[in-house]
Each structure stands twice: as C-alpha cells, then as structure tokens.
PDB file of C-alpha atoms in Angstrom:
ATOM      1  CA  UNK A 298      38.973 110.003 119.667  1.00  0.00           C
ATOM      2  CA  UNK A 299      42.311 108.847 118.342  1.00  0.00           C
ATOM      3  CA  UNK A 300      44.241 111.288 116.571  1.00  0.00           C
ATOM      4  CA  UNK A 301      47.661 112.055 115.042  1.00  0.00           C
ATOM      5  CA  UNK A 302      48.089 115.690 113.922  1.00  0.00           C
ATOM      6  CA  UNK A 303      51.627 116.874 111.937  1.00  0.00           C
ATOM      7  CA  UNK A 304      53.418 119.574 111.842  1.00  0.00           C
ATOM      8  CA  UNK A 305      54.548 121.781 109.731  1.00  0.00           C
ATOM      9  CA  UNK A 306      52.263 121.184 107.010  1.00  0.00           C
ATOM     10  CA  UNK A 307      55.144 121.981 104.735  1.00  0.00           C
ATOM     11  CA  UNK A 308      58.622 122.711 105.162  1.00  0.00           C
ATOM     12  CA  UNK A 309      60.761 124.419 102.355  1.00  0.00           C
ATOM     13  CA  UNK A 310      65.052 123.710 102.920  1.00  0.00           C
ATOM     14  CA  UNK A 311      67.828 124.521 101.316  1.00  0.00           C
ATOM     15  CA  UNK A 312      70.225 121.762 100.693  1.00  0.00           C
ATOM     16  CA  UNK A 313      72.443 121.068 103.770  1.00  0.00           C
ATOM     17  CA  UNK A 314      69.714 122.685 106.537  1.00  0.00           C
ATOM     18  CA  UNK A 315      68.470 120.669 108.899  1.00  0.00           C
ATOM     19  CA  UNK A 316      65.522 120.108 110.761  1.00  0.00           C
ATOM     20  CA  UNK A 317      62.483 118.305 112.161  1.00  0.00           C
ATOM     21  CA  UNK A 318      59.293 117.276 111.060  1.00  0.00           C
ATOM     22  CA  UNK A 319      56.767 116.820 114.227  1.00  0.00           C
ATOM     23  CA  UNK A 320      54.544 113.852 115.095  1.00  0.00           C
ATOM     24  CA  UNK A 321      52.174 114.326 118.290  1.00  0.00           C
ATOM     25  CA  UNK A 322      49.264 111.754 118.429  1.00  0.00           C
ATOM     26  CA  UNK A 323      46.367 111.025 121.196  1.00  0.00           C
ATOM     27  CA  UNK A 324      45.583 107.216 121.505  1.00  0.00           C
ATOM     28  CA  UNK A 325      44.838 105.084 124.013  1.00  0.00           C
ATOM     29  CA  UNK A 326      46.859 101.802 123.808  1.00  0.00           C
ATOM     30  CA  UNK A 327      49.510 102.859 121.457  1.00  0.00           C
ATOM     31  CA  UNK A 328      50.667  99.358 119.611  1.00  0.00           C
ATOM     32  CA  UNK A 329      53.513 101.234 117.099  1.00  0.00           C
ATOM     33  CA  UNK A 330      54.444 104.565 115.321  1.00  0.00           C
ATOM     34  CA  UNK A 331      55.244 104.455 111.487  1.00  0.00           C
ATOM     35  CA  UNK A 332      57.017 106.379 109.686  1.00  0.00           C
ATOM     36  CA  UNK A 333      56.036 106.594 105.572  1.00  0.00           C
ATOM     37  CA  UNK A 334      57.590 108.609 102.534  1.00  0.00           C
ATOM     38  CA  UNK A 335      55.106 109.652  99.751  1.00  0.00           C
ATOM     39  CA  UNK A 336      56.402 111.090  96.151  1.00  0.00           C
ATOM     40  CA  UNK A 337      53.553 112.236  94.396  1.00  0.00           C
ATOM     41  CA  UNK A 338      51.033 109.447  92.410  1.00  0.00           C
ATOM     42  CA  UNK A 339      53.376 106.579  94.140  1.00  0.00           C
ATOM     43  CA  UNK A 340      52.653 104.845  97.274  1.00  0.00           C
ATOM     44  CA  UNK A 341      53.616 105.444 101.213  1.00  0.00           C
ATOM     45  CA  UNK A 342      57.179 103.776 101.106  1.00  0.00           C
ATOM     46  CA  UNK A 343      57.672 102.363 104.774  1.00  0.00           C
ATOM     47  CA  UNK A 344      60.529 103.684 106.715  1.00  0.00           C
ATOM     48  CA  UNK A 345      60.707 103.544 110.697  1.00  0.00           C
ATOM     49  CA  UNK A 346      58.195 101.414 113.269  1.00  0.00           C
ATOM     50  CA  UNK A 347      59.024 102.518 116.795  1.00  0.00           C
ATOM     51  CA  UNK A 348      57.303 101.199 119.093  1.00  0.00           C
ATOM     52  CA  UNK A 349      58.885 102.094 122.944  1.00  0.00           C
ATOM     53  CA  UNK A 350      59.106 105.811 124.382  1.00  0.00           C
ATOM     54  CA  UNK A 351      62.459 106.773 123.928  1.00  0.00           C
ATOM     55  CA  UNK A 352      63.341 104.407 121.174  1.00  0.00           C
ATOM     56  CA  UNK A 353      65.236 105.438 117.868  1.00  0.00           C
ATOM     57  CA  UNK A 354      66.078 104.914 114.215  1.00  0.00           C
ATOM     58  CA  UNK A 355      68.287 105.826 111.611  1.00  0.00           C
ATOM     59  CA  UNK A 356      68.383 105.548 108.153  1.00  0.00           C
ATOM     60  CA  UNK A 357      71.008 107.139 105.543  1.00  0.00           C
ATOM     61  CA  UNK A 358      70.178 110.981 106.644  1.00  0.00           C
ATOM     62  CA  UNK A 359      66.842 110.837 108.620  1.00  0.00           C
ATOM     63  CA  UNK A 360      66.621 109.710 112.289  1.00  0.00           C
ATOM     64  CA  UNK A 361      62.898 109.032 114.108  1.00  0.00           C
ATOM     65  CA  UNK A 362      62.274 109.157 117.863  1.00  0.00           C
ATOM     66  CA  UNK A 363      59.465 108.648 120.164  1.00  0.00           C
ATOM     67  CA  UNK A 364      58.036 110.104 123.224  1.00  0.00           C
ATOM     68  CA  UNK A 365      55.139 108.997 125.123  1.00  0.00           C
ATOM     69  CA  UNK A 366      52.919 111.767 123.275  1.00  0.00           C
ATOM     70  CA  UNK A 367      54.931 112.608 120.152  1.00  0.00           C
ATOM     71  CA  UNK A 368      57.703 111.951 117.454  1.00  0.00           C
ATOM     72  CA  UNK A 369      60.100 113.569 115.294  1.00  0.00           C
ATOM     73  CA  UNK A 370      61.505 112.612 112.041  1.00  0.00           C
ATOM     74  CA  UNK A 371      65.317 114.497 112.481  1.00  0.00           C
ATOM     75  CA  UNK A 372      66.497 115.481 108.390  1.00  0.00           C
ATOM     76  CA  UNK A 373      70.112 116.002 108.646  1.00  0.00           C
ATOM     77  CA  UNK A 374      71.787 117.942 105.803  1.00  0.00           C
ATOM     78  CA  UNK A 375      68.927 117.193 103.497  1.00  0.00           C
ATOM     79  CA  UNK A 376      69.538 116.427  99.405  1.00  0.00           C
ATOM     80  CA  UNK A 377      67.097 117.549  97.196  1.00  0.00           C
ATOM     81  CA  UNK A 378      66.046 114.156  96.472  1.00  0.00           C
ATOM     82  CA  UNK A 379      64.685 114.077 100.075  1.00  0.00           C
ATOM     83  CA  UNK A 380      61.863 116.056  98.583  1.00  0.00           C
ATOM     84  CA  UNK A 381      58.529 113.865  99.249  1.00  0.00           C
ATOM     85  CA  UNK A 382      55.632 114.060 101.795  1.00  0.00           C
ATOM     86  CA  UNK A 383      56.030 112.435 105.027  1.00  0.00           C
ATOM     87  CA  UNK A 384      53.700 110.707 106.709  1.00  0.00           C
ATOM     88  CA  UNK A 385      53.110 109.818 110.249  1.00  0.00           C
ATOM     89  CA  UNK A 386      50.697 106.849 111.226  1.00  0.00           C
ATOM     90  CA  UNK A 387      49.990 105.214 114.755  1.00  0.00           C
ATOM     91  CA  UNK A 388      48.462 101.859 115.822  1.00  0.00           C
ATOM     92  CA  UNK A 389      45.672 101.630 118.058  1.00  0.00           C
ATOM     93  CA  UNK A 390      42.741  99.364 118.994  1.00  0.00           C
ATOM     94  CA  UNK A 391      40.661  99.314 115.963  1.00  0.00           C
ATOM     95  CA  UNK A 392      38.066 101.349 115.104  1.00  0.00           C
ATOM     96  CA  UNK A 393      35.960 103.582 112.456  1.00  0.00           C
ATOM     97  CA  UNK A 394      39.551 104.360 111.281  1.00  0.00           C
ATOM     98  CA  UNK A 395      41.092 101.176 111.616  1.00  0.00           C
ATOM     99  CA  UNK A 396      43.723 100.015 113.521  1.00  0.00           C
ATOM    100  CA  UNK A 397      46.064 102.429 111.632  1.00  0.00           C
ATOM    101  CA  UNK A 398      45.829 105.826 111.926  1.00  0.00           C
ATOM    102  CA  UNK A 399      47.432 108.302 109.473  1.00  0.00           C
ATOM    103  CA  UNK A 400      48.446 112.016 109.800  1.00  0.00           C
ATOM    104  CA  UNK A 401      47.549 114.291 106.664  1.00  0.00           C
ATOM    105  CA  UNK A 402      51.611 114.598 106.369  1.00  0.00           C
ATOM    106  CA  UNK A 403      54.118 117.095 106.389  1.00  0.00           C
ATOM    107  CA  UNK A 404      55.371 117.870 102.249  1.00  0.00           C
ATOM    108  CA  UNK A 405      58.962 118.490 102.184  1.00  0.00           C
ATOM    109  CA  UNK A 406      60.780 120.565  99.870  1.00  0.00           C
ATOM    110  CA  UNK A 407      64.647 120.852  99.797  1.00  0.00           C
ATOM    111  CA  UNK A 408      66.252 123.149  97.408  1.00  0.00           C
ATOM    112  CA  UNK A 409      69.823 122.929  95.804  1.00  0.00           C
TER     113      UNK A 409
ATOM    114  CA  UNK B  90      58.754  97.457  95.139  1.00  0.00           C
ATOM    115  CA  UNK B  91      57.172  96.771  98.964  1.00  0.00           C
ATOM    116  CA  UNK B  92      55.882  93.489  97.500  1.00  0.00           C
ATOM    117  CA  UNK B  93      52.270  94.352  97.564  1.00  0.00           C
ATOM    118  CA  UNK B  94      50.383  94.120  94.013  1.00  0.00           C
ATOM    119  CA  UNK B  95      47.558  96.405  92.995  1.00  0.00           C
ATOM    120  CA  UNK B  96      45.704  96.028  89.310  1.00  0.00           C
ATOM    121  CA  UNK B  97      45.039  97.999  87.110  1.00  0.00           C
ATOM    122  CA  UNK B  98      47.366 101.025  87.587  1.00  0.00           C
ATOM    123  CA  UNK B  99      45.525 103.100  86.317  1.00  0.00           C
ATOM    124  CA  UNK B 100      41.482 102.658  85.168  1.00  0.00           C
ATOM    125  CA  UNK B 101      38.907 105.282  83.157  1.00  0.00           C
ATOM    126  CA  UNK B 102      35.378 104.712  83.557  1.00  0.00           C
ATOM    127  CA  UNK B 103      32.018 106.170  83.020  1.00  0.00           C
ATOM    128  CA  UNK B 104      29.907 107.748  85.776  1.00  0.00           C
ATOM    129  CA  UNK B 105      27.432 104.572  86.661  1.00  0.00           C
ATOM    130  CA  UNK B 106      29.464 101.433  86.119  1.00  0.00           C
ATOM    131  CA  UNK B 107      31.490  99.253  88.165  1.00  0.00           C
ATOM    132  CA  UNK B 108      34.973  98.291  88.881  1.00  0.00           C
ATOM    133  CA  UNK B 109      37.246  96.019  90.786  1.00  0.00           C
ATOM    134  CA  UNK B 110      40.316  96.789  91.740  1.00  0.00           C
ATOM    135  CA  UNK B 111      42.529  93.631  92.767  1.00  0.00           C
ATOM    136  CA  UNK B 112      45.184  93.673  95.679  1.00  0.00           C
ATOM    137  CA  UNK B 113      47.877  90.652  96.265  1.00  0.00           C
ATOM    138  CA  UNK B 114      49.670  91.231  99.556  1.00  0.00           C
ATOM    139  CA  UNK B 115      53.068  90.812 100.665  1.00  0.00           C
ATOM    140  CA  UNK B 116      54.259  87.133 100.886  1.00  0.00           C
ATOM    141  CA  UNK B 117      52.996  85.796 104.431  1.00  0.00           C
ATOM    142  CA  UNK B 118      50.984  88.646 105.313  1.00  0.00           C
ATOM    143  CA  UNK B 119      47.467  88.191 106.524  1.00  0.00           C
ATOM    144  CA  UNK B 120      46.086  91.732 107.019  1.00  0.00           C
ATOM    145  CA  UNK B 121      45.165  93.846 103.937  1.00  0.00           C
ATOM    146  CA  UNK B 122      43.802  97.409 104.232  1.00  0.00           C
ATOM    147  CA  UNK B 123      42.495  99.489 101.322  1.00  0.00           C
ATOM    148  CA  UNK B 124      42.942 103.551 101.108  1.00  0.00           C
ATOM    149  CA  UNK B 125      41.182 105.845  98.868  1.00  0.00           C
ATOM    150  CA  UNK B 126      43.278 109.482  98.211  1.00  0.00           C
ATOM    151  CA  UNK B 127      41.937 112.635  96.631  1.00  0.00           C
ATOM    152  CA  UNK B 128      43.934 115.255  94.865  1.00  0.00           C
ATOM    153  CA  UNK B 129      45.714 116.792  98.182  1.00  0.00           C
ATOM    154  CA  UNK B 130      43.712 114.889 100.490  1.00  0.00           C
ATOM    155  CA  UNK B 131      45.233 112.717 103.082  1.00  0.00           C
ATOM    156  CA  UNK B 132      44.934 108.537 103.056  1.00  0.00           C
ATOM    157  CA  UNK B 133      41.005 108.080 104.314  1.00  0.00           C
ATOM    158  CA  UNK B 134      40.655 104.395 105.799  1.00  0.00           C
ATOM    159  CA  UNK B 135      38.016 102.136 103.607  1.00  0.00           C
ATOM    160  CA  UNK B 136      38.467  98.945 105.688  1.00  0.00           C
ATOM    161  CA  UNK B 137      40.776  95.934 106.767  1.00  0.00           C
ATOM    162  CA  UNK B 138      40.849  92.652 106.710  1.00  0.00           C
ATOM    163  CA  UNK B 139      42.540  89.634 108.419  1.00  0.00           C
ATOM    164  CA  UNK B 140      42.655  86.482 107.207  1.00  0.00           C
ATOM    165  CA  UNK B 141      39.433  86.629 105.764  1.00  0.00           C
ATOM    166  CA  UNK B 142      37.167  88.289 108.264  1.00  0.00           C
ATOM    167  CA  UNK B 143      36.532  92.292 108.295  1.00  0.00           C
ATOM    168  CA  UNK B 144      38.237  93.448 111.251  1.00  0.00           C
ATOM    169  CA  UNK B 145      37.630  97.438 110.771  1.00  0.00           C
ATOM    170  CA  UNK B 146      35.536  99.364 108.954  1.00  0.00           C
ATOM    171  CA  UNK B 147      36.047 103.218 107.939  1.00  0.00           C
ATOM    172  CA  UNK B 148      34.303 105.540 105.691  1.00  0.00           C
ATOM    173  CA  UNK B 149      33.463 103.511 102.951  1.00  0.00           C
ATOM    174  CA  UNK B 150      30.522 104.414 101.018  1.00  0.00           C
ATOM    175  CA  UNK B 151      27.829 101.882 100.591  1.00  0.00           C
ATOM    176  CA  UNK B 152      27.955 101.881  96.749  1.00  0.00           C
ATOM    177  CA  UNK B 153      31.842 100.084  97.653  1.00  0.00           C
ATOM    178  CA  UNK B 154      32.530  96.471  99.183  1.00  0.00           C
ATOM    179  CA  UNK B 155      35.360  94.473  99.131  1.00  0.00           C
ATOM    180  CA  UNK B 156      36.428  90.809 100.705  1.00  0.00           C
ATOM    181  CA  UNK B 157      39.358  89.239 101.235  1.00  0.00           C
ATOM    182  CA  UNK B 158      39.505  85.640  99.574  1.00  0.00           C
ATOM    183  CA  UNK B 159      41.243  82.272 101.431  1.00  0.00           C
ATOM    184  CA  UNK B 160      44.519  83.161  99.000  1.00  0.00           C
ATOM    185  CA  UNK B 161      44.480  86.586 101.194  1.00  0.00           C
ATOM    186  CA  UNK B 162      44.476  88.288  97.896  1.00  0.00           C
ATOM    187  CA  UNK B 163      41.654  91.282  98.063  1.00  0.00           C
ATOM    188  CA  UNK B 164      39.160  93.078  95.811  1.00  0.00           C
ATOM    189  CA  UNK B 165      37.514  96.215  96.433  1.00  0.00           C
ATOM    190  CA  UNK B 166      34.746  96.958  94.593  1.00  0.00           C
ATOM    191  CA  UNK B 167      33.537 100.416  93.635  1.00  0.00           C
ATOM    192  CA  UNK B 168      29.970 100.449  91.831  1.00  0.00           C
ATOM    193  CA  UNK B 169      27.580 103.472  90.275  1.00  0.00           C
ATOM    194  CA  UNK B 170      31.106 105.666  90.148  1.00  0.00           C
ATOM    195  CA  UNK B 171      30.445 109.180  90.555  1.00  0.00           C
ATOM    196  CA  UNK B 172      33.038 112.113  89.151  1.00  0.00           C
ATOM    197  CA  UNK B 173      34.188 112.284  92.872  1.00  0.00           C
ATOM    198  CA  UNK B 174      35.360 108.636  93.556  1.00  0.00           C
ATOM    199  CA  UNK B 175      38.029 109.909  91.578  1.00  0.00           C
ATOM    200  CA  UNK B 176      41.222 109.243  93.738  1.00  0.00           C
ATOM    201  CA  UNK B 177      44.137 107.408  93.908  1.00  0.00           C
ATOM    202  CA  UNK B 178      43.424 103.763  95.751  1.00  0.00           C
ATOM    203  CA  UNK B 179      45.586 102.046  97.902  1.00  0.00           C
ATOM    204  CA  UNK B 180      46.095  98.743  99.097  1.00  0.00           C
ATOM    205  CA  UNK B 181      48.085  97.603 102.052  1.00  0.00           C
ATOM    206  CA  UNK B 182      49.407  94.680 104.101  1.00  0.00           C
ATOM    207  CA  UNK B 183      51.262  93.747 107.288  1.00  0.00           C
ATOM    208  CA  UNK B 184      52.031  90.973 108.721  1.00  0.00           C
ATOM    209  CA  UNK B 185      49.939  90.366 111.812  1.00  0.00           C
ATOM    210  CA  UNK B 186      47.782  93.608 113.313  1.00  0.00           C
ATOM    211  CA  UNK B 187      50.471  95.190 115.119  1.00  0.00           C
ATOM    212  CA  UNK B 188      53.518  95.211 112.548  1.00  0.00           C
ATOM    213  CA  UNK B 189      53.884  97.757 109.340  1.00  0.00           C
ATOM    214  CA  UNK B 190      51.989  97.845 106.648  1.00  0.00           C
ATOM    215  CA  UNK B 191      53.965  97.857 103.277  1.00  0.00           C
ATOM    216  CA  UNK B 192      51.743  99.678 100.836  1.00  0.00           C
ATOM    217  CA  UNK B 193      51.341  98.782  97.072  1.00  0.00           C
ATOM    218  CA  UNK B 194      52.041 101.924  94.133  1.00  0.00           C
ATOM    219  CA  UNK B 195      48.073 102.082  93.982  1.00  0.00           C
ATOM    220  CA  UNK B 196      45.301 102.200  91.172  1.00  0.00           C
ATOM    221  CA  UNK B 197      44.347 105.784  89.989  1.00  0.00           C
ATOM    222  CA  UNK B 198      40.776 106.049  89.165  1.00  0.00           C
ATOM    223  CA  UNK B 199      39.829 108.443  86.999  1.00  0.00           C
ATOM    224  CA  UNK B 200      35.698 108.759  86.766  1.00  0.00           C
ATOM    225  CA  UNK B 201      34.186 110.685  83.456  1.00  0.00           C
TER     226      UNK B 201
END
C-alpha cells in the first residue's frame, strides 16, 4: 500500500538552530513530492513540488530534496515565525486515497 | 490567498440536517479534491474530481456526496450530521493530475 510516514512528529528549536524535517514514502510510480505549510485553522500553503531523485529547492530559509525513497525539508537558522506544521504529500496512481497522498506532518516549533 | 474559494468559513448546525459546502478552484484548474480534518488529525482524502467525472474515491461516508459541475466549481454535501463530522473541510485544486494542488483556507464545521 502507498504510504508516506514523517518524522519527527514534532520538533521544538531555538531561533538560529537548524535542522531537518524527514520525508520517506513507499509508492509505486512516484508522479511528484509536495511540500505544504499548515498554521493552525488555515489551509496547507503549497511550497516545493520535486519531482526527480536528486532534485532541489529553495525558498527564503527552507531547502527540500529528494531521494528515490525519501525527502528532507533543510530549516536553516529558523525565525520563530517558521512555527507551523509541515506537511509532506506524494503522487501516485490513484486509489482509495487518491492520487495524493499526505503524511500526518511534522509540527514545528521555534523559540526566540 | 492560493486562489481556491471555499463557502461558508465557518457553519453551525444541528445533529440531523444537511449542508453544502461550495468550492471554486483555482483559475484553469480542472481537478478538485475535498479533505475533511479533525482536531489533531491528519488531512483524510474524501474524493477527487476531474473535469467532471470522479476519478478517486477515499473514505467518505455514505451520508456525504459531492459533484463537480461543467463550471469545475464543486459541492460536497454532508447530510444527517453527527457531533463527529465535526472537522475542518478542505477543498483543493491542481491543474492537471500530476501538478500541485493549491488548497483553499477551508470551512470549519461545527455539529451541535
């Protein structure tokens, strides 16, 4: 069965410490990884699609890469306002959970 | 704002009636997908359309249908509500089936 599990469930920082949030998924006939933000009672805000192992993004302080069986969403001296859950999702060939398949996200909190 | 539309933001109801909650996707985009989320819970996948036509179908309780109408906009709709359809519900919409979904700030359901 397709799957995408994340890790760590949460993750407390201070302000300025780095780190990684961990995406490792099982699906036959990968077709895209997504990257969302959540902040609480508000929507999955769309950040990365990477599609190729070995591919990368960046955007402002965060930077997403891709292997052929995981991905990792790099926080570089993190601001408090990075605060928000973050959720990994991965296309496959659609089935009882769509074509879309969500993680149950890893909630980030940075402290000044 | 992603550009996807979801009314009402927020709706109260009695246990037993009936709602619809309405979803206008992104300009151009022919997929929709609709997302229920519990207090803590991760996104669980209702179903998708494209252009029209059901194309996946997830957990979605038989007391809920939806439909997707020729202006792509889509309705999902919930009937004899019970305390626990309570949730936050999301609507979604990409492009084609393999390009990100931009989600819309969601209708919070609140059953009494």
């Amino acid at each position: 069965e397709d799957q995408v599990t994340q890790s760590p469930e949460a993750l407390r920082l201070q302000e300025g410490e780095s780190s990684s949030l961990n995406c490792s998924y099982t699906v036959s006939g990968l077709r895209g990884l997504f990257w969302y933000r959540q902040d609480p009672g508000k929507g999955p805000e769309f950040l990365f699609t990477l599609y190729s192992a070995g591919e990368e993004k960046e955007k402002e302080r965060l930077k997403a890469t891709l292997t052929k069986k995981e991905s990792f969403l790099h926080i570089t001296a993190p601001k408090p306002e990075d605060s928000a859950t973050y959720l990994c999702a991965v296309r496959a060939p659609g089935g009882s959970q769509g074509n879309l398949i969500f993680g149950k996200g890893t909630k980030l909190s940075v402290k000044p | 704002d992603s550009g996807v539309t979801q009314t009402p933001k927020h709706l109260i109801t009695a246990t037993g009636q009936r709602v619809t909650l309405r979803c206008s996707p992104r300009s151009g985009d022919l997929s929709v997908y609709w997302y229920q989320q519990s207090l803590d819970q991760g996104l669980q996948f209702l179903i998708q359309y494209y252009n029209g036509e059901e194309r996946a179908k997830g957990n979605i309780l038989e007391r809920f249908s939806a439909q997707q109408f020729p202006d792509l906009h889509s309705e999902l709709n919930l009937s004899s509500l019970e305390l626990g359809d309570s949730a936050l519900y999301f609507c979604a919409s990409s492009q084609t089936v393999n390009t990100e979904a931009f989600f819309g700030q969601g209708t919070r359901l609140t059953v009494v």
